[in-house]
Structure formats: structure tokens, C-alpha cells
């Protein structure tokens, strides 16, 4: 694809839209005046993990937030505003937090402080440092392991999902929804790039005491 022009993307867009209308002439009418997604997806920005594609979803079914390594940071206004809008205005009943095997963000956290990112005074470097702190217990366990690097990384990806899940169920919008009796289930999943399968690791559907 020629990356110096938008024409290839526009052509694919027109082709996709035409195919949808040929299959269903009213395909784009359903959510023309409103959106009513059933789920909020919080995932990694990795281009190989498009939420709508891997879940077979159509426009209007998922509200999506993606960032490096699917992180949940309590002072991230972008994420918090997405959560508030999805829960209280769109009324989603499900939040899916999804990591994926082969995550470059988790790999970078694993390689700190040797990673070049450690020397950069940038938002990305700070983000990876925060991620490494979230994973400190998993990193300690892996340091004593004799498993190969791929297995270690996969285990760390799962540990990251669990860590970010614990942050997610503790943030104010989620707890407020549960306290008010709003129906809301939160799931932590991991996506396998090799098989294309999504696996559930953890779930919670009501408020529990903070540790």
C-alpha cells in the first residue's frame, strides 16, 4: 500500500461500504441517529488487535478505548471520560479489558532498564515505567523461572491483564455504577495472535471490598 497518499484507504472504504449495502441496503441506517453499544472494549493499540474485527462486531456494537499495553491509570482523564460516557450515558452492560500475547509494551517493560526507552524523557517512557511497576510481582516470579522467553512474555501479558483489571474495578465510574445497582460486568481477557482466539482470565460483576 502506498503510504504517501490516502487513496488506497479511501478505495478500500468505498469497497467495504458498497459490499455492506449490497448485503443489507439499510446497514448504515440502524445507528445513524444514535449508538447503543452493548460493551466497552479497553485494549492495546497494537494494529494486530482490532476489537471489532476479532469479535466479529458491526458498527454500533462496541465502544472502544485503546492504549499502549491496555493500561488502566487512575489519573488518565482520557480513559476516565471514556468509562463515564460508556457506563452512564451509553449504558453498556459489559466492559472487556483485553491484552494480547506478543505485546510490545509488556516486552518493553520486561527489558527495562536496558531498553532504550529508559533513557527517554517522554510520555512513552513514563508509561512503560508505570507498566513495569504494575508488573513488579510478575517480574520477580519470572526471574527465577527456567521457561523460555516466549513463555515468560506470555505469562507476563496475563499478569498485566490481571493487574490492569484490578485497577479497572477500583476506578470511580465502575464502583459508582455497582454502588447504584447498575448492571455491569467486567471481564479480563487475553487474545492469542496465533490462533485468533480470545480467552477469559477473570471477571467481576459486583462491588467487592478494596484490598
Protein backbone atom coordinates (compact mmCIF):
# COMPACT_ATOMS: atom_id res chain seq x y z
CA UNK A 1 0.00 0.00 0.00
CA UNK A 2 1.25 3.47 -0.91
CA UNK A 3 1.55 5.29 2.43
CA UNK A 4 2.16 8.71 0.86
CA UNK A 5 -1.46 9.05 -0.23
CA UNK A 6 -4.83 8.33 1.35
CA UNK A 7 -6.30 7.00 -1.90
CA UNK A 8 -5.78 3.27 -1.11
CA UNK A 9 -7.60 3.61 2.21
CA UNK A 10 -10.41 5.62 0.63
CA UNK A 11 -10.78 3.00 -2.11
CA UNK A 12 -10.99 0.19 0.46
CA UNK A 13 -13.54 2.21 2.42
CA UNK A 14 -15.75 2.65 -0.64
CA UNK A 15 -15.48 -1.06 -1.45
CA UNK A 16 -16.36 -2.05 2.11
CA UNK A 17 -19.35 0.32 2.22
CA UNK A 18 -20.60 -0.97 -1.13
CA UNK A 19 -20.37 -4.59 0.00
CA UNK A 20 -22.30 -3.83 3.18
CA UNK A 21 -25.08 -2.05 1.30
CA UNK A 22 -25.30 -4.87 -1.23
CA UNK A 23 -25.83 -7.37 1.58
CA UNK A 24 -28.18 -5.10 3.53
CA UNK A 25 -29.41 -1.83 1.98
CA UNK A 26 -30.21 -0.50 5.46
CA UNK A 27 -26.88 -1.49 7.03
CA UNK A 28 -25.84 2.10 7.86
CA UNK A 29 -29.30 3.28 8.92
CA UNK A 30 -29.55 1.35 12.18
CA UNK A 31 -27.21 3.59 14.19
CA UNK A 32 -27.50 6.75 12.10
CA UNK A 33 -29.14 8.80 14.85
CA UNK A 34 -27.84 7.07 17.98
CA UNK A 35 -25.40 4.50 19.21
CA UNK A 36 -26.29 1.77 21.68
CA UNK A 37 -23.20 -0.42 22.13
CA UNK A 38 -23.51 -3.45 24.38
CA UNK A 39 -19.86 -3.36 25.50
CA UNK A 40 -16.90 -1.13 26.20
CA UNK A 41 -13.63 -2.61 24.94
CA UNK A 42 -10.36 -1.49 26.56
CA UNK A 43 -7.49 -2.91 24.57
CA UNK A 44 -3.97 -2.43 23.32
CA UNK A 45 -3.21 -0.03 20.44
CA UNK A 46 -1.35 -2.82 18.59
CA UNK A 47 -2.51 -2.80 14.96
CA UNK A 48 -2.89 -6.60 15.01
CA UNK A 49 -5.63 -6.48 17.64
CA UNK A 50 -8.65 -4.61 16.18
CA UNK A 51 -11.53 -5.11 18.60
CA UNK A 52 -14.35 -5.07 16.05
CA UNK A 53 -12.59 -7.49 13.70
CA UNK A 54 -11.59 -10.13 16.23
CA UNK A 55 -15.03 -10.13 17.87
CA UNK A 56 -16.94 -10.07 14.57
CA UNK A 57 -18.73 -6.88 15.64
CA UNK A 58 -20.56 -4.40 13.46
CA UNK A 59 -20.61 -0.60 13.76
CA UNK A 60 -22.52 0.47 16.86
CA UNK A 61 -21.83 -2.69 18.89
CA UNK A 62 -18.58 -1.76 20.65
CA UNK A 63 -17.41 1.44 22.32
CA UNK A 64 -13.60 1.26 22.14
CA UNK A 65 -10.65 2.69 24.03
CA UNK A 66 -7.13 1.54 23.16
CA UNK A 67 -3.71 2.48 24.52
CA UNK A 68 -0.22 1.05 24.90
CA UNK A 69 -0.46 -2.30 26.73
CA UNK A 70 -4.17 -1.85 27.61
CA UNK A 71 -3.31 0.09 30.74
CA UNK A 72 -5.73 1.47 33.33
CA UNK A 73 -4.17 4.50 35.02
CA UNK A 74 -6.27 6.21 37.71
CA UNK A 75 -5.33 9.76 36.63
CA UNK A 76 -5.80 9.17 32.90
CA UNK A 77 -8.57 11.65 32.05
CA UNK A 78 -8.98 10.16 28.58
CA UNK A 79 -9.73 6.69 29.93
CA UNK A 80 -11.91 8.01 32.77
CA UNK A 81 -14.01 10.09 30.39
CA UNK A 82 -14.48 7.04 28.15
CA UNK A 83 -15.57 4.98 31.15
CA UNK A 84 -18.00 7.63 32.36
CA UNK A 85 -19.55 8.12 28.94
CA UNK A 86 -19.82 4.39 28.23
CA UNK A 87 -21.30 3.47 31.61
CA UNK A 88 -23.59 6.39 32.40
CA UNK A 89 -24.59 7.77 29.00
CA UNK A 90 -24.43 4.76 26.72
CA UNK A 91 -25.42 2.26 29.39
CA UNK A 92 -23.03 -0.52 28.43
CA UNK A 93 -23.52 -3.66 30.47
CA UNK A 94 -20.12 -5.20 29.81
CA UNK A 95 -16.52 -3.95 29.94
CA UNK A 96 -13.88 -6.12 28.30
CA UNK A 97 -10.25 -5.41 29.19
CA UNK A 98 -8.10 -7.32 26.72
CA UNK A 99 -4.38 -7.86 26.48
CA UNK A 100 -2.66 -9.93 23.83
CA UNK A 101 0.26 -12.30 23.61
CA UNK A 102 3.31 -10.75 21.96
CA UNK A 103 2.54 -7.31 23.43
CA UNK A 104 5.33 -4.87 22.64
CA UNK A 105 4.52 -2.69 25.65
CA UNK A 106 4.90 -5.61 28.04
CA UNK A 107 8.10 -6.62 26.25
CA UNK A 108 9.49 -3.10 26.73
CA UNK A 109 8.60 -3.21 30.44
CA UNK A 110 10.34 -6.57 30.72
CA UNK A 111 13.52 -5.14 29.17
CA UNK A 112 13.77 -2.04 31.37
CA UNK A 113 16.20 -0.59 32.36
CA UNK A 114 18.20 -1.94 29.41
CA UNK A 115 15.56 -0.77 26.91
CA UNK A 116 16.39 2.47 25.04
CA UNK A 117 13.09 3.80 26.38
CA UNK A 118 14.64 4.04 29.83
CA UNK A 119 16.78 6.97 28.69
CA UNK A 120 13.99 8.96 27.11
CA UNK A 121 12.18 11.74 28.94
CA UNK A 122 8.95 11.15 27.08
CA UNK A 123 5.32 10.22 27.71
CA UNK A 124 6.01 6.76 26.29
CA UNK A 125 8.96 6.18 28.62
CA UNK A 126 6.88 7.23 31.63
CA UNK A 127 4.08 4.95 30.52
CA UNK A 128 6.38 1.95 30.22
CA UNK A 129 7.92 2.73 33.61
CA UNK A 130 4.42 2.76 35.13
CA UNK A 131 3.69 -0.55 33.44
CA UNK A 132 6.87 -2.10 34.81
CA UNK A 133 5.86 -1.01 38.31
CA UNK A 134 2.45 -2.68 37.81
CA UNK A 135 4.24 -5.88 36.82
CA UNK A 136 6.91 -5.94 39.54
CA UNK A 137 5.48 -9.04 41.26
CA UNK A 138 5.23 -10.93 37.99
CA UNK A 139 8.75 -9.90 37.01
CA UNK A 140 10.09 -11.17 40.33
CA UNK A 141 8.44 -14.55 39.81
CA UNK A 142 9.71 -14.83 36.25
CA UNK A 143 13.29 -14.01 37.20
CA UNK A 144 13.51 -17.37 38.96
CA UNK A 145 11.85 -19.27 36.12
CA UNK A 146 13.69 -21.51 33.63
CA UNK A 147 10.98 -21.13 30.98
CA UNK A 148 11.85 -19.81 27.54
CA UNK A 149 11.45 -16.13 26.80
CA UNK A 150 8.22 -16.52 24.81
CA UNK A 151 6.52 -18.40 27.64
CA UNK A 152 7.74 -15.81 30.12
CA UNK A 153 6.38 -12.97 27.99
CA UNK A 154 3.01 -14.71 27.63
CA UNK A 155 2.78 -15.19 31.37
CA UNK A 156 3.67 -11.55 31.90
CA UNK A 157 0.97 -10.50 29.42
CA UNK A 158 -1.57 -12.42 31.50
CA UNK A 159 -0.17 -10.88 34.69
CA UNK A 160 -0.64 -7.47 33.10
CA UNK A 161 -4.29 -8.19 32.34
CA UNK A 162 -4.83 -9.17 35.98
CA UNK A 163 -3.00 -6.05 37.21
CA UNK A 164 -4.92 -3.68 34.95
CA UNK A 165 -8.18 -5.45 35.80
CA UNK A 166 -7.56 -4.75 39.50
CA UNK A 167 -7.14 -1.05 38.66
CA UNK A 168 -10.27 -1.05 36.48
CA UNK A 169 -12.65 -2.47 39.09
CA UNK A 170 -11.35 0.10 41.58
CA UNK A 171 -11.87 3.26 39.50
CA UNK A 172 -14.66 5.61 40.49
CA UNK A 173 -17.00 5.17 37.48
CA UNK A 174 -17.09 1.38 37.83
CA UNK A 175 -17.57 1.41 41.59
CA UNK A 176 -20.22 4.13 41.33
CA UNK A 177 -22.16 2.01 38.83
CA UNK A 178 -22.08 -1.01 41.12
CA UNK A 179 -22.99 1.03 44.19
CA UNK A 180 -26.06 2.37 42.39
CA UNK A 181 -27.14 -1.15 41.40
CA UNK A 182 -26.42 -0.67 37.69
CA UNK A 183 -25.94 -3.90 35.77
CA UNK A 184 -22.27 -4.05 34.78
CA UNK A 185 -19.91 -6.98 34.31
CA UNK A 186 -16.15 -6.54 33.87
CA UNK A 187 -14.00 -9.13 32.12
CA UNK A 188 -10.25 -9.56 31.74
CA UNK A 189 -9.20 -11.42 28.59
CA UNK A 190 -6.15 -12.19 26.52
CA UNK A 191 -6.04 -12.51 22.73
CA UNK A 192 -3.85 -15.10 21.02
CA UNK A 193 -2.39 -13.70 17.78
CA UNK A 194 -1.53 -17.20 16.56
CA UNK A 195 -4.94 -18.83 16.95
CA UNK A 196 -7.15 -15.74 16.75
CA UNK A 197 -8.89 -16.85 19.93
CA UNK A 198 -9.91 -14.67 22.88
CA UNK A 199 -9.57 -16.26 26.34
CA UNK A 200 -11.26 -15.09 29.54
CA UNK A 201 -8.94 -14.84 32.55
CA UNK A 202 -11.04 -13.06 35.19
CA UNK A 203 -14.45 -11.44 35.70
CA UNK A 204 -16.37 -9.44 38.27
CA UNK A 205 -19.95 -8.21 38.25
CA UNK A 206 -20.44 -6.55 41.65
CA UNK A 207 -18.50 -4.36 44.04
CA UNK A 208 -16.04 -6.09 46.31
CA UNK A 209 -14.11 -4.53 49.21
CA UNK A 210 -10.90 -2.80 48.18
CA UNK A 211 -7.81 -4.63 49.48
